[in-house]
Backbone as JSON, one array per atom type, in Angstrom:
{
  "sequence": "MRAALLLVLSFVLSGCVAPIDPSSDETPIVFDAQAVASARSVVIATPGALTSISVLRDLDRFASPDRAVVYYRLPGLDGRARSGRVDIERAATTLTDFVAHHEFEQVYFVGFSTGNAINLEAAKILAVSQSDVRSTIAGISTALPAPQPTLAGARGFAGNVAAAARVGSLNRRDIWLEYYKTLLFGPPDGQPATVRKSAETLTAANAPRIVVPDAALARSHASALIGWTNSEPERLKDIDIVLFHGARDPVFPLRAVVRFAEGLPRPATVVSYDNNGHLLLITQPRIFDHMFAFFEQVAP",
  "N": [[90.41, 76.71, 106.12], [92.01, 78.88, 106.05], [94.78, 77.91, 105.41], [94.17, 77.08, 103.22], [93.93, 79.43, 101.58], [96.21, 80.74, 101.92], [97.85, 79.06, 100.47], [96.96, 79.68, 97.96], [97.45, 82.17, 97.71], [100.13, 82.71, 97.85], [100.84, 81.18, 95.43], [99.48, 83.16, 93.52], [101.0, 85.54, 94.1], [103.42, 85.18, 92.9], [106.42, 85.16, 90.58], [106.68, 83.24, 89.37], [108.81, 81.66, 87.72], [111.46, 79.55, 87.08], [114.01, 79.15, 89.48], [117.27, 80.5, 89.51], [120.8, 79.64, 90.28], [122.95, 81.6, 92.01], [124.47, 81.39, 93.85], [125.64, 79.35, 96.45], [125.98, 79.69, 99.03], [124.78, 80.99, 102.16], [124.32, 83.59, 102.09], [122.11, 86.25, 101.91], [121.92, 88.26, 100.11], [122.87, 88.93, 96.91], [125.8, 90.0, 95.33], [128.29, 92.07, 93.55], [131.16, 92.43, 95.05], [133.58, 94.37, 94.37], [132.36, 96.17, 92.85], [130.46, 97.21, 94.62], [132.14, 98.34, 96.64], [133.07, 100.43, 95.56], [130.89, 102.0, 94.93], [128.66, 104.85, 95.52], [125.84, 104.89, 95.46], [123.42, 102.51, 95.4], [121.11, 99.92, 93.96], [118.65, 98.0, 95.23], [117.37, 95.21, 94.66], [114.3, 93.45, 95.07], [112.59, 90.35, 95.01], [109.53, 89.05, 94.57], [107.18, 86.72, 96.34], [107.97, 83.67, 95.92], [109.53, 84.05, 93.85], [112.13, 83.91, 91.57], [115.4, 86.05, 91.58], [116.16, 86.2, 88.92], [114.12, 87.57, 87.39], [114.48, 90.28, 87.84], [116.83, 90.8, 86.85], [117.67, 92.42, 84.77], [118.19, 94.91, 85.66], [120.84, 95.02, 85.77], [121.78, 96.48, 83.89], [121.54, 99.1, 84.61], [123.72, 99.5, 86.11], [126.58, 101.18, 87.29], [129.87, 102.94, 87.63], [129.69, 104.32, 89.87], [127.21, 103.28, 90.75], [125.95, 100.54, 92.47], [124.31, 97.23, 91.79], [122.21, 95.19, 93.46], [120.96, 92.01, 94.79], [118.33, 90.49, 96.75], [117.81, 87.59, 98.04], [115.17, 85.4, 98.37], [114.2, 83.03, 101.0], [114.63, 79.47, 100.35], [115.01, 79.59, 97.45], [116.84, 80.49, 94.58], [119.51, 79.64, 95.31], [119.43, 79.57, 98.02], [118.83, 78.41, 101.2], [116.02, 76.72, 102.69], [114.53, 78.58, 105.5], [112.45, 78.62, 107.26], [109.31, 80.64, 107.76], [109.0, 83.35, 105.49], [110.23, 86.52, 106.8], [109.24, 89.6, 107.02], [110.11, 92.09, 108.53], [112.74, 91.0, 109.35], [114.01, 90.63, 106.88], [114.0, 93.24, 105.9], [115.35, 94.46, 107.67], [117.91, 92.96, 107.22], [118.75, 94.12, 104.87], [119.05, 96.8, 105.42], [121.38, 96.75, 107.22], [123.02, 95.92, 105.58], [123.31, 98.5, 103.86], [124.15, 100.28, 105.98], [126.78, 99.08, 106.33], [128.17, 99.43, 103.86], [127.98, 101.83, 103.79], [126.47, 103.57, 102.06], [125.29, 106.5, 100.17], [122.78, 106.94, 98.45], [119.89, 105.3, 98.11], [118.26, 102.87, 95.93], [115.29, 101.39, 96.11], [114.09, 98.51, 94.51], [111.23, 96.67, 94.32], [109.15, 93.7, 93.57], [106.01, 93.16, 94.04], [105.41, 91.25, 96.92], [108.1, 91.8, 97.81], [108.26, 94.48, 97.43], [106.84, 95.27, 100.04], [108.81, 94.61, 101.77], [110.9, 96.29, 100.98], [109.7, 98.93, 101.51], [109.66, 98.47, 104.33], [112.14, 98.46, 104.94], [112.99, 100.94, 104.22], [112.05, 102.35, 106.06], [113.19, 102.07, 108.43], [115.8, 102.87, 107.65], [114.97, 105.9, 107.52], [115.04, 106.39, 110.18], [117.29, 105.33, 111.51], [119.4, 105.97, 109.81], [119.44, 108.41, 108.69], [120.39, 110.18, 107.12], [120.79, 109.05, 104.82], [119.54, 108.95, 101.33], [116.51, 107.52, 100.23], [114.69, 106.3, 97.73], [111.74, 104.64, 96.1], [110.56, 101.98, 94.22], [107.94, 100.22, 93.16], [106.64, 97.41, 91.96], [103.78, 95.99, 90.77], [102.78, 96.12, 93.19], [102.4, 94.62, 96.61], [99.66, 94.86, 99.09], [98.95, 96.11, 102.29], [97.26, 94.33, 105.05], [93.87, 94.22, 104.93], [94.14, 93.07, 102.53], [95.82, 91.07, 101.55], [94.68, 88.6, 102.2], [92.08, 89.02, 101.0], [93.18, 88.81, 98.21], [94.11, 86.35, 98.46], [91.6, 85.1, 98.27], [90.62, 85.98, 95.87], [92.39, 84.78, 94.31], [91.83, 82.21, 94.56], [89.26, 81.91, 93.47], [89.9, 82.57, 90.82], [91.45, 80.41, 90.07], [89.64, 78.62, 90.26], [88.04, 79.04, 87.94], [89.72, 78.78, 86.19], [90.29, 76.15, 86.02], [87.87, 75.31, 85.14], [87.75, 76.19, 82.49], [89.8, 74.89, 81.15], [88.91, 72.55, 81.68], [90.11, 70.42, 83.44], [91.58, 68.73, 86.3], [94.22, 68.94, 86.84], [97.03, 69.96, 88.52], [99.12, 71.54, 87.35], [97.95, 72.32, 84.34], [95.99, 73.67, 85.48], [97.36, 75.7, 86.52], [99.12, 76.66, 84.6], [96.87, 77.9, 82.8], [95.88, 79.67, 84.58], [97.99, 81.48, 84.55], [98.01, 83.11, 82.79], [96.16, 84.86, 83.11], [97.3, 86.12, 85.35], [99.17, 87.56, 83.64], [97.88, 89.19, 82.09], [95.29, 89.93, 83.16], [91.74, 88.9, 84.05], [90.14, 86.84, 81.52], [87.64, 87.71, 80.6], [86.0, 90.15, 78.54], [88.4, 91.09, 77.37], [90.42, 92.39, 74.51], [91.05, 90.56, 71.42], [93.6, 90.5, 70.59], [94.99, 90.94, 72.94], [94.21, 88.48, 74.4], [95.8, 86.57, 72.6], [98.31, 87.36, 73.01], [98.6, 86.62, 75.79], [98.39, 83.93, 75.33], [100.69, 83.31, 73.63], [102.82, 84.4, 75.4], [102.45, 82.55, 77.45], [102.96, 80.02, 76.2], [105.74, 80.54, 75.47], [106.85, 80.65, 77.88], [106.46, 78.46, 79.31], [108.14, 76.37, 79.73], [109.9, 77.14, 81.66], [108.33, 77.82, 83.83], [107.14, 76.86, 87.05], [105.46, 74.82, 89.35], [105.63, 75.45, 92.72], [106.24, 73.35, 95.62], [103.97, 72.81, 98.39], [104.83, 73.61, 101.03], [106.9, 75.38, 100.83], [105.43, 77.26, 99.42], [103.39, 78.21, 101.4], [105.3, 79.27, 103.28], [106.14, 81.75, 102.09], [104.03, 82.76, 101.79], [102.98, 83.45, 104.18], [104.01, 85.58, 105.94], [103.21, 87.89, 104.57], [100.55, 88.05, 105.14], [100.33, 89.08, 107.65], [101.24, 91.71, 107.3], [101.17, 95.05, 108.11], [101.74, 97.79, 107.17], [102.93, 99.36, 109.34], [103.62, 102.55, 111.16], [103.6, 104.49, 108.87], [104.28, 107.03, 108.58], [106.75, 107.22, 108.51], [107.81, 107.49, 106.03], [107.62, 109.9, 105.01], [109.25, 111.69, 103.66], [109.91, 110.28, 101.4], [110.21, 109.71, 97.99], [107.93, 107.93, 96.03], [107.19, 105.46, 93.74], [104.82, 103.67, 92.12], [104.29, 101.0, 89.94], [101.65, 99.3, 88.14], [99.45, 96.87, 86.93], [96.31, 97.65, 85.43], [94.61, 95.98, 85.08], [95.2, 94.29, 87.08], [94.76, 91.12, 88.94], [95.44, 90.44, 91.56], [96.16, 92.3, 93.61], [93.88, 94.79, 93.13], [93.83, 97.76, 90.96], [92.5, 99.8, 91.92], [92.48, 99.82, 94.69], [95.32, 100.03, 94.98], [95.8, 102.61, 94.16], [94.14, 103.83, 96.22], [95.93, 103.12, 98.45], [97.99, 104.51, 97.72], [97.63, 107.24, 97.75], [96.91, 107.81, 100.38], [99.38, 107.56, 101.75], [101.72, 109.16, 103.84], [103.2, 110.97, 102.1], [102.26, 111.38, 99.07], [102.09, 108.76, 96.85], [103.38, 108.33, 93.44], [101.46, 106.99, 91.13], [101.57, 104.58, 88.23], [99.84, 103.41, 85.61], [99.03, 100.35, 83.59], [97.5, 99.83, 80.95], [95.14, 96.94, 80.27], [96.74, 95.16, 81.14], [98.32, 92.77, 83.6], [99.36, 91.27, 86.75], [101.92, 90.22, 86.05], [103.98, 92.28, 85.36], [106.57, 92.45, 84.96], [106.82, 90.9, 82.71], [105.32, 91.35, 81.14], [105.66, 94.13, 80.49], [108.55, 94.85, 79.18], [110.15, 97.2, 79.09], [110.02, 98.56, 81.51], [111.62, 98.94, 83.49], [113.14, 101.07, 82.48], [111.05, 103.07, 82.33], [111.02, 103.23, 85.21], [113.7, 104.27, 85.84], [113.74, 106.51, 84.67], [111.67, 107.96, 86.18], [112.99, 107.95, 88.76], [115.46, 109.78, 87.91], [113.87, 112.0, 87.61], [113.08, 112.84, 90.26], [115.6, 113.38, 91.44], [117.59, 114.89, 93.69]],
  "CA": [[90.32, 77.7, 104.83], [93.13, 80.07, 106.05], [95.95, 77.34, 105.14], [94.15, 77.06, 101.55], [94.09, 80.95, 101.24], [97.6, 81.09, 102.25], [98.43, 78.44, 99.4], [96.47, 80.24, 96.75], [97.97, 83.74, 97.69], [101.58, 82.41, 97.41], [101.1, 81.29, 93.81], [99.17, 84.23, 92.76], [101.9, 86.55, 94.11], [104.71, 84.71, 92.36], [106.53, 85.46, 89.28], [106.71, 81.65, 88.6], [109.87, 81.3, 86.93], [112.28, 78.38, 87.76], [115.04, 79.82, 90.07], [118.67, 80.5, 89.2], [121.64, 79.47, 91.68], [123.82, 82.46, 91.53], [125.41, 81.13, 95.04], [125.3, 78.08, 97.03], [126.29, 80.02, 100.42], [123.66, 81.62, 102.91], [124.31, 85.29, 102.21], [120.91, 86.54, 101.29], [122.22, 89.25, 99.22], [123.79, 88.67, 95.8], [126.35, 91.15, 94.81], [129.76, 92.1, 93.06], [131.83, 93.02, 96.2], [134.32, 95.1, 94.1], [131.35, 97.22, 92.2], [129.68, 97.64, 95.71], [132.98, 98.58, 97.15], [133.41, 101.7, 94.86], [129.53, 102.65, 94.61], [128.14, 105.65, 96.38], [124.67, 104.65, 95.4], [123.07, 101.2, 95.29], [119.93, 99.61, 93.48], [118.53, 96.85, 96.03], [116.03, 94.25, 93.99], [113.53, 92.42, 95.96], [111.61, 89.74, 94.19], [108.08, 88.64, 95.43], [106.99, 85.43, 97.09], [108.28, 82.32, 95.04], [110.09, 84.54, 92.59], [113.54, 84.13, 91.25], [115.98, 87.22, 91.36], [116.12, 86.31, 87.65], [113.17, 88.26, 86.84], [114.78, 91.59, 88.05], [118.3, 90.74, 86.38], [117.37, 93.33, 83.76], [118.57, 95.68, 86.36], [122.31, 95.04, 85.84], [122.33, 97.43, 82.79], [121.77, 100.37, 85.13], [124.91, 99.64, 87.27], [127.75, 102.13, 86.98], [131.15, 102.98, 88.63], [128.98, 104.95, 90.71], [125.87, 102.76, 91.35], [125.69, 98.84, 92.29], [123.01, 96.69, 91.72], [122.43, 94.19, 94.53], [119.72, 91.31, 94.86], [118.03, 90.05, 97.9], [117.29, 86.11, 97.76], [114.14, 84.83, 99.25], [114.64, 81.56, 101.39], [114.22, 78.3, 99.41], [115.16, 79.85, 96.03], [118.14, 81.04, 94.05], [120.44, 78.8, 96.07], [119.3, 80.15, 99.34], [118.42, 77.21, 102.02], [114.94, 77.34, 103.39], [114.88, 78.99, 106.89], [111.3, 78.97, 107.98], [108.82, 81.59, 106.71], [109.94, 84.89, 105.23], [109.92, 87.47, 107.75], [109.41, 90.98, 106.39], [111.04, 92.75, 109.11], [113.95, 90.46, 109.28], [114.32, 91.03, 105.52], [114.32, 94.49, 105.91], [116.86, 94.66, 108.45], [119.21, 92.65, 106.63], [118.97, 95.25, 103.87], [119.39, 98.29, 106.11], [122.49, 96.67, 107.93], [124.02, 95.94, 104.06], [123.45, 99.82, 103.36], [124.88, 100.81, 106.8], [128.15, 98.62, 106.23], [128.76, 99.78, 102.7], [127.76, 103.7, 103.72], [125.96, 104.38, 100.59], [124.51, 107.7, 100.33], [121.6, 106.8, 98.03], [119.46, 103.85, 97.7], [116.9, 102.82, 95.09], [114.78, 100.11, 96.0], [112.78, 98.13, 93.57], [110.71, 95.61, 94.63], [108.23, 92.96, 93.11], [105.04, 92.51, 94.98], [106.19, 91.01, 98.25], [109.28, 92.66, 97.72], [108.02, 96.02, 97.76], [106.6, 95.52, 101.3], [109.96, 94.27, 102.47], [111.47, 97.36, 100.67], [108.89, 99.73, 102.38], [110.02, 98.59, 105.68], [113.47, 98.82, 105.31], [113.17, 102.52, 103.81], [111.19, 103.38, 107.21], [114.27, 101.76, 109.06], [116.6, 104.05, 106.99], [114.85, 106.95, 107.8], [115.41, 106.83, 111.34], [118.73, 104.79, 112.1], [120.29, 106.51, 109.04], [118.55, 109.62, 108.24], [121.31, 110.91, 106.04], [120.7, 108.45, 103.4], [118.18, 109.17, 100.77], [115.97, 106.3, 99.75], [113.81, 106.09, 96.63], [111.11, 103.36, 96.09], [110.08, 101.88, 92.88], [107.08, 99.05, 93.45], [105.93, 96.76, 90.74], [102.7, 95.23, 91.07], [103.02, 96.03, 94.72], [101.52, 93.98, 97.6], [99.27, 95.92, 99.89], [98.7, 95.79, 103.51], [95.84, 93.56, 105.51], [93.26, 92.79, 104.58], [94.24, 92.92, 100.79], [96.36, 89.61, 101.04], [93.52, 87.84, 102.44], [91.05, 89.17, 99.85], [94.01, 88.43, 97.2], [94.13, 84.85, 98.32], [90.29, 84.75, 98.07], [90.35, 86.31, 94.43], [93.16, 83.92, 93.71], [91.14, 80.82, 94.51], [88.15, 82.08, 92.51], [90.64, 82.5, 89.34], [91.93, 79.26, 89.79], [88.48, 77.5, 89.99], [87.34, 79.37, 86.92], [90.82, 78.29, 85.22], [90.07, 74.59, 85.82], [86.8, 75.19, 84.24], [88.45, 76.54, 81.19], [90.73, 73.99, 80.47], [88.49, 70.94, 81.91], [91.07, 69.43, 84.09], [91.88, 69.12, 87.94], [95.66, 68.75, 86.74], [97.59, 71.2, 88.88], [100.01, 72.4, 86.46], [97.51, 72.7, 83.61], [95.19, 74.92, 86.14], [97.88, 76.87, 86.93], [99.22, 77.46, 83.23], [95.86, 78.62, 82.28], [95.71, 81.0, 85.63], [99.18, 82.16, 84.39], [97.32, 84.02, 81.54], [95.22, 85.82, 84.05], [98.28, 86.89, 85.98], [99.77, 88.16, 82.87], [96.87, 90.15, 81.38], [94.14, 89.91, 83.82], [90.7, 88.15, 83.89], [89.93, 87.0, 80.34], [86.5, 88.23, 80.2], [86.17, 91.69, 77.93], [89.78, 91.31, 76.78], [90.61, 92.42, 73.28], [91.69, 89.4, 70.95], [94.96, 91.01, 70.66], [95.26, 90.63, 74.45], [94.22, 87.15, 74.41], [96.4, 86.07, 71.71], [99.62, 87.71, 73.49], [98.63, 85.77, 76.76], [98.73, 82.57, 74.82], [101.95, 83.31, 73.02], [103.85, 84.46, 76.44], [102.33, 81.63, 78.3], [103.68, 78.97, 75.81], [107.06, 80.63, 75.73], [107.52, 80.71, 79.44], [105.77, 77.02, 79.92], [109.46, 75.3, 80.17], [110.46, 77.77, 82.96], [106.99, 78.05, 84.98], [107.23, 75.96, 88.05], [104.65, 74.98, 90.43], [106.27, 75.07, 93.92], [105.69, 72.6, 96.84], [102.96, 73.73, 99.11], [105.23, 74.16, 102.26], [107.45, 76.66, 100.44], [104.26, 78.41, 99.22], [103.19, 78.74, 102.79], [106.45, 79.94, 104.09], [106.23, 82.75, 101.61], [102.64, 83.91, 101.81], [102.23, 83.79, 105.86], [104.16, 86.93, 106.51], [102.33, 88.9, 103.99], [99.2, 87.88, 105.87], [100.26, 90.06, 109.06], [101.87, 93.04, 107.09], [99.87, 96.25, 108.06], [102.51, 99.13, 106.9], [102.83, 100.31, 110.51], [104.37, 103.74, 111.04], [103.65, 104.94, 107.69], [104.77, 108.67, 108.44], [108.49, 107.22, 108.42], [108.0, 107.67, 104.4], [106.81, 111.18, 104.84], [110.11, 112.29, 102.84], [110.63, 109.55, 100.32], [109.79, 109.52, 96.7], [107.77, 106.4, 95.93], [106.31, 105.22, 92.44], [104.21, 102.28, 92.01], [103.87, 100.52, 88.58], [100.79, 98.63, 88.25], [98.59, 96.59, 86.13], [95.0, 98.16, 85.37], [93.74, 94.46, 85.3], [95.86, 93.23, 87.99], [93.81, 90.09, 89.56], [95.98, 89.89, 92.65], [95.67, 93.68, 93.96], [93.3, 95.73, 92.08], [94.39, 98.8, 90.87], [91.76, 101.03, 92.79], [93.19, 99.72, 96.08], [96.84, 100.32, 95.11], [95.27, 103.97, 94.18], [93.69, 104.29, 97.67], [96.85, 103.05, 99.19], [99.49, 105.43, 97.53], [97.07, 108.57, 98.26], [96.8, 107.65, 101.81], [100.9, 107.83, 102.25], [101.98, 110.79, 104.07], [103.69, 111.88, 100.97], [101.39, 110.43, 98.4], [103.11, 107.92, 95.89], [102.9, 108.39, 92.24], [100.92, 105.47, 90.45], [101.92, 104.45, 86.85], [99.18, 102.22, 85.47], [99.3, 100.13, 82.36], [96.06, 99.16, 80.45], [95.15, 95.62, 79.88], [97.94, 94.37, 82.11], [97.7, 92.17, 84.68], [100.16, 91.05, 87.91], [103.53, 90.02, 86.0], [104.39, 93.52, 84.71], [108.13, 92.21, 84.57], [107.06, 90.09, 81.7], [104.33, 91.97, 80.01], [106.29, 95.58, 80.17], [110.0, 94.55, 79.13], [110.74, 98.41, 79.08], [109.42, 98.99, 82.86], [112.87, 99.52, 84.34], [113.34, 102.34, 81.58], [110.16, 104.04, 83.05], [111.38, 103.65, 86.6], [114.85, 104.97, 85.87], [113.01, 108.02, 84.37], [111.29, 108.67, 87.6], [114.33, 108.13, 89.56], [116.28, 110.92, 87.54], [112.8, 113.26, 87.57], [113.07, 113.14, 91.37], [116.71, 113.32, 91.91], [117.89, 116.28, 94.02]],
  "C": [[91.45, 78.7, 104.89], [94.37, 79.26, 105.07], [95.59, 77.44, 103.52], [94.53, 78.62, 100.87], [95.4, 81.18, 101.21], [98.59, 80.3, 100.79], [98.42, 79.13, 98.0], [97.37, 81.39, 96.74], [99.23, 83.69, 97.33], [101.83, 82.3, 95.98], [100.62, 82.35, 93.03], [100.09, 85.56, 92.79], [103.22, 86.48, 93.45], [104.86, 84.89, 91.02], [106.79, 83.9, 88.4], [107.72, 81.25, 87.61], [110.85, 80.55, 87.71], [113.65, 79.31, 88.28], [116.37, 79.54, 89.29], [119.5, 80.06, 90.49], [122.93, 80.32, 91.14], [124.99, 81.92, 93.14], [124.94, 80.06, 95.82], [125.67, 78.42, 98.78], [124.84, 80.77, 100.89], [123.72, 83.13, 102.86], [123.18, 85.71, 101.2], [120.86, 87.55, 99.97], [123.05, 89.18, 98.29], [124.38, 90.05, 95.3], [127.93, 91.17, 94.35], [130.32, 92.99, 94.32], [132.87, 94.34, 95.4], [133.35, 96.42, 93.37], [130.61, 97.96, 93.94], [130.84, 98.41, 96.72], [133.17, 100.23, 96.7], [132.21, 102.5, 94.54], [129.26, 103.95, 95.59], [126.54, 105.44, 96.69], [124.4, 103.14, 95.16], [121.76, 101.01, 94.93], [119.8, 98.38, 94.37], [117.09, 96.51, 95.31], [115.79, 93.4, 94.97], [112.63, 91.79, 95.43], [110.35, 89.36, 95.25], [108.12, 87.24, 95.76], [107.12, 84.52, 95.68], [108.57, 82.84, 93.57], [111.41, 84.52, 92.71], [114.21, 85.7, 91.15], [116.21, 87.36, 89.8], [115.29, 87.23, 87.01], [113.48, 89.83, 86.98], [116.33, 91.75, 87.55], [118.54, 91.66, 85.36], [118.29, 94.51, 84.14], [120.01, 96.24, 86.0], [122.65, 96.0, 84.83], [122.36, 98.78, 83.28], [123.11, 100.5, 86.2], [125.82, 100.59, 86.63], [128.8, 102.28, 87.69], [130.46, 103.53, 89.9], [127.87, 104.28, 91.39], [126.15, 101.28, 91.44], [124.31, 98.47, 92.36], [123.05, 95.4, 92.63], [120.9, 93.59, 94.71], [119.43, 90.52, 96.15], [117.29, 88.63, 97.54], [116.33, 85.65, 98.88], [114.55, 83.37, 99.84], [113.75, 80.4, 100.53], [114.47, 78.42, 97.89], [116.53, 80.39, 95.59], [119.55, 80.43, 94.76], [120.37, 78.94, 97.57], [118.64, 79.14, 100.22], [116.92, 77.77, 102.51], [115.3, 77.68, 104.93], [113.52, 79.25, 107.47], [110.28, 79.77, 106.88], [109.56, 82.82, 106.45], [109.35, 85.73, 106.19], [110.26, 89.02, 107.05], [110.41, 91.8, 107.09], [112.29, 92.36, 109.17], [114.84, 91.05, 107.92], [114.66, 92.3, 105.49], [115.51, 95.02, 106.54], [118.08, 94.3, 108.04], [119.66, 93.8, 105.31], [119.59, 96.44, 104.43], [120.91, 98.03, 106.59], [123.51, 96.4, 106.47], [124.32, 97.53, 103.5], [124.2, 100.45, 104.53], [126.61, 100.3, 106.57], [128.81, 99.18, 105.14], [128.76, 101.56, 102.81], [127.67, 104.13, 102.27], [125.21, 105.7, 101.04], [123.12, 107.85, 99.41], [121.35, 105.37, 97.8], [118.08, 103.89, 97.12], [116.66, 101.65, 95.4], [113.77, 99.83, 95.01], [112.33, 96.76, 94.1], [109.13, 95.34, 93.67], [106.97, 92.36, 93.9], [105.28, 92.53, 96.36], [107.11, 91.98, 98.42], [108.94, 93.9, 97.94], [107.58, 96.29, 99.37], [107.73, 95.55, 102.25], [110.84, 95.83, 102.29], [110.83, 98.79, 101.36], [109.39, 99.85, 103.7], [111.38, 98.87, 105.94], [113.92, 100.41, 104.87], [112.63, 103.21, 105.29], [112.31, 103.02, 108.16], [115.21, 102.68, 109.03], [116.46, 105.3, 107.64], [115.01, 107.34, 109.12], [116.69, 106.56, 111.79], [119.8, 105.37, 110.94], [119.63, 107.58, 108.13], [119.18, 110.34, 106.9], [121.29, 110.16, 104.62], [119.3, 108.49, 102.63], [117.94, 108.05, 100.06], [114.65, 106.87, 98.5], [113.1, 104.75, 96.41], [110.42, 103.29, 94.9], [109.31, 100.51, 93.31], [106.4, 98.66, 92.05], [105.07, 95.71, 91.14], [102.62, 94.91, 92.7], [101.96, 95.13, 95.6], [100.88, 94.97, 98.53], [98.99, 95.24, 101.38], [97.36, 95.15, 103.9], [94.75, 94.72, 105.48], [93.39, 92.48, 103.31], [95.02, 91.66, 100.68], [95.51, 88.51, 101.22], [92.71, 87.63, 101.46], [91.82, 88.8, 98.49], [93.81, 86.86, 97.27], [92.24, 84.12, 97.92], [90.01, 84.92, 96.46], [91.03, 85.15, 93.66], [92.57, 82.62, 93.59], [90.01, 80.75, 93.66], [88.75, 81.75, 91.15], [91.05, 81.25, 89.06], [90.61, 78.11, 89.43], [88.01, 77.83, 88.57], [88.47, 78.8, 85.76], [90.63, 76.91, 84.96], [88.8, 74.54, 85.07], [87.17, 75.55, 82.88], [88.92, 75.7, 80.44], [89.91, 72.48, 80.81], [89.28, 69.95, 82.59], [90.96, 69.97, 85.46], [93.36, 69.03, 87.9], [96.16, 69.86, 87.27], [98.29, 72.04, 88.01], [98.91, 72.99, 85.06], [96.32, 73.6, 83.98], [96.09, 75.85, 85.78], [98.7, 77.58, 85.53], [98.22, 78.25, 82.69], [95.67, 80.11, 83.1], [96.68, 81.92, 85.41], [98.97, 83.52, 83.46], [96.42, 85.21, 82.22], [96.15, 86.51, 84.79], [99.07, 87.84, 84.74], [99.13, 89.54, 82.28], [95.64, 90.6, 82.01], [93.02, 89.01, 83.62], [90.39, 87.98, 82.17], [88.66, 87.6, 79.78], [86.45, 89.88, 79.8], [87.74, 91.88, 77.53], [89.87, 91.24, 75.05], [91.33, 91.06, 72.96], [93.0, 89.49, 70.96], [95.69, 90.26, 71.9], [95.51, 89.22, 74.65], [95.23, 86.32, 73.78], [98.01, 86.28, 72.38], [99.43, 86.59, 75.02], [98.94, 84.29, 76.55], [100.03, 82.18, 74.35], [103.01, 83.47, 74.33], [103.7, 83.24, 77.29], [102.94, 80.3, 77.71], [105.42, 79.33, 75.83], [107.72, 80.25, 76.77], [107.34, 79.23, 80.0], [106.83, 76.48, 80.34], [110.0, 75.63, 81.52], [109.42, 78.03, 84.15], [107.05, 77.01, 85.84], [105.91, 76.14, 89.21], [105.1, 74.28, 91.75], [105.66, 74.02, 95.0], [104.83, 73.53, 97.87], [103.76, 74.17, 100.63], [106.12, 75.26, 101.87], [106.68, 77.9, 100.34], [103.93, 79.17, 100.52], [104.06, 79.72, 103.75], [106.43, 81.2, 103.56], [105.25, 83.7, 101.77], [102.47, 84.25, 103.28], [102.83, 85.21, 106.15], [103.56, 88.36, 105.7], [101.0, 89.05, 104.63], [99.17, 88.94, 107.11], [101.02, 91.33, 108.63], [100.69, 93.78, 107.12], [100.74, 97.64, 107.75], [102.51, 100.0, 107.98], [103.66, 101.59, 110.27], [104.67, 104.38, 109.68], [104.37, 106.58, 107.48], [106.16, 108.42, 108.31], [108.72, 107.74, 106.74], [107.68, 108.92, 104.02], [107.97, 112.08, 103.86], [110.92, 111.54, 101.58], [109.61, 109.4, 99.37], [109.28, 108.04, 96.41], [106.76, 106.21, 94.5], [105.8, 103.9, 92.27], [103.61, 102.01, 90.53], [102.84, 99.17, 88.65], [99.84, 98.46, 87.02], [97.09, 97.01, 86.04], [94.03, 97.09, 85.64], [94.24, 93.5, 86.06], [94.64, 92.44, 89.09], [94.11, 89.89, 91.04], [95.52, 91.18, 93.57], [95.23, 94.55, 92.95], [93.99, 97.24, 92.14], [93.75, 100.02, 91.74], [92.16, 100.9, 94.28], [94.38, 100.13, 96.1], [96.63, 102.23, 94.86], [95.19, 104.73, 95.44], [95.2, 104.18, 98.59], [97.81, 104.13, 98.83], [98.79, 106.87, 97.89], [96.87, 108.74, 99.85], [98.12, 107.5, 102.43], [100.98, 109.16, 102.83], [102.61, 111.49, 103.03], [103.43, 110.7, 99.86], [102.19, 109.92, 97.4], [102.32, 108.26, 94.6], [102.42, 107.09, 91.72], [101.26, 105.53, 88.85], [101.22, 103.4, 86.61], [99.21, 101.59, 83.98], [97.96, 99.15, 81.9], [96.22, 97.6, 80.07], [96.38, 94.95, 79.95], [97.39, 93.77, 83.29], [99.15, 92.08, 86.07], [101.58, 91.18, 87.29], [103.82, 91.17, 84.83], [106.01, 93.3, 84.04], [108.26, 91.32, 83.34], [106.41, 90.54, 80.42], [105.17, 93.47, 79.47], [107.71, 95.48, 80.26], [110.7, 96.14, 79.43], [110.44, 99.06, 80.55], [110.68, 99.4, 83.57], [113.45, 100.8, 83.68], [112.24, 103.41, 82.24], [110.52, 104.28, 84.42], [112.56, 104.49, 86.61], [114.66, 106.3, 85.58], [112.49, 108.52, 85.23], [112.35, 108.62, 88.53], [115.19, 109.57, 89.13], [115.5, 112.15, 87.77], [113.04, 113.54, 89.1], [114.29, 113.1, 92.11], [116.87, 114.92, 92.44], [118.73, 116.92, 93.01]]
}
């Protein structure tokens, strides 16, 4: 049963778009060396389980001579080879080592779903090892610590069963495309007709790029989150955090996100979107504008 929940969890956490291949080497971080060398601040973009960095590439428009934008690639995606399961602590350490090597003064962490868990852990490390570096965190459809990932797997399993019933098929791709609509805007029950139409339109438009990954890769991405507890949250006490979340997110419910945000030593700001689900990067094309408005608002 645990294996089944892991598999479903990895699917419901994913951005579900075909990966790009920006590099064939094994460097997890994709960046422009010249831009990084001259920048004093950096945007670190971390995708979620089974999600390509391509869903975050619109962040490139916020690069400037003083601010670089870099991307962390998960194992098995975007040209990076598989290397066992995703390890949140190891990924976080990779990010903080990069920050230390380039001596950035400000880090803007941007994470989608599981990516925000990695970024939170990285910010905690920086708070101790590089306390002079200022961190700001923006989470999009953030993952939550245990037991929420297990509950998310159970919710995803039920959602996929419902999707199979709606399409009248046991074909894996047919079910996934139907459930994709739920990831976009939440469960179909009670949705306005305009939202249901948008779900159909966006799913049809993205269908050629939506992939159903193999089970082994799926389990390797989901397993790390199952054990994540957000230990030592007090390290986040001086860090501004904003969490963008869909009011009808079927993976991590908004009410649970609000509880998590309010329970942090420095409560996070929660920005919710009515009639939106888990895939805000698709349904809210201006989300990065909202994010950088927050970054400017909390800047010293």
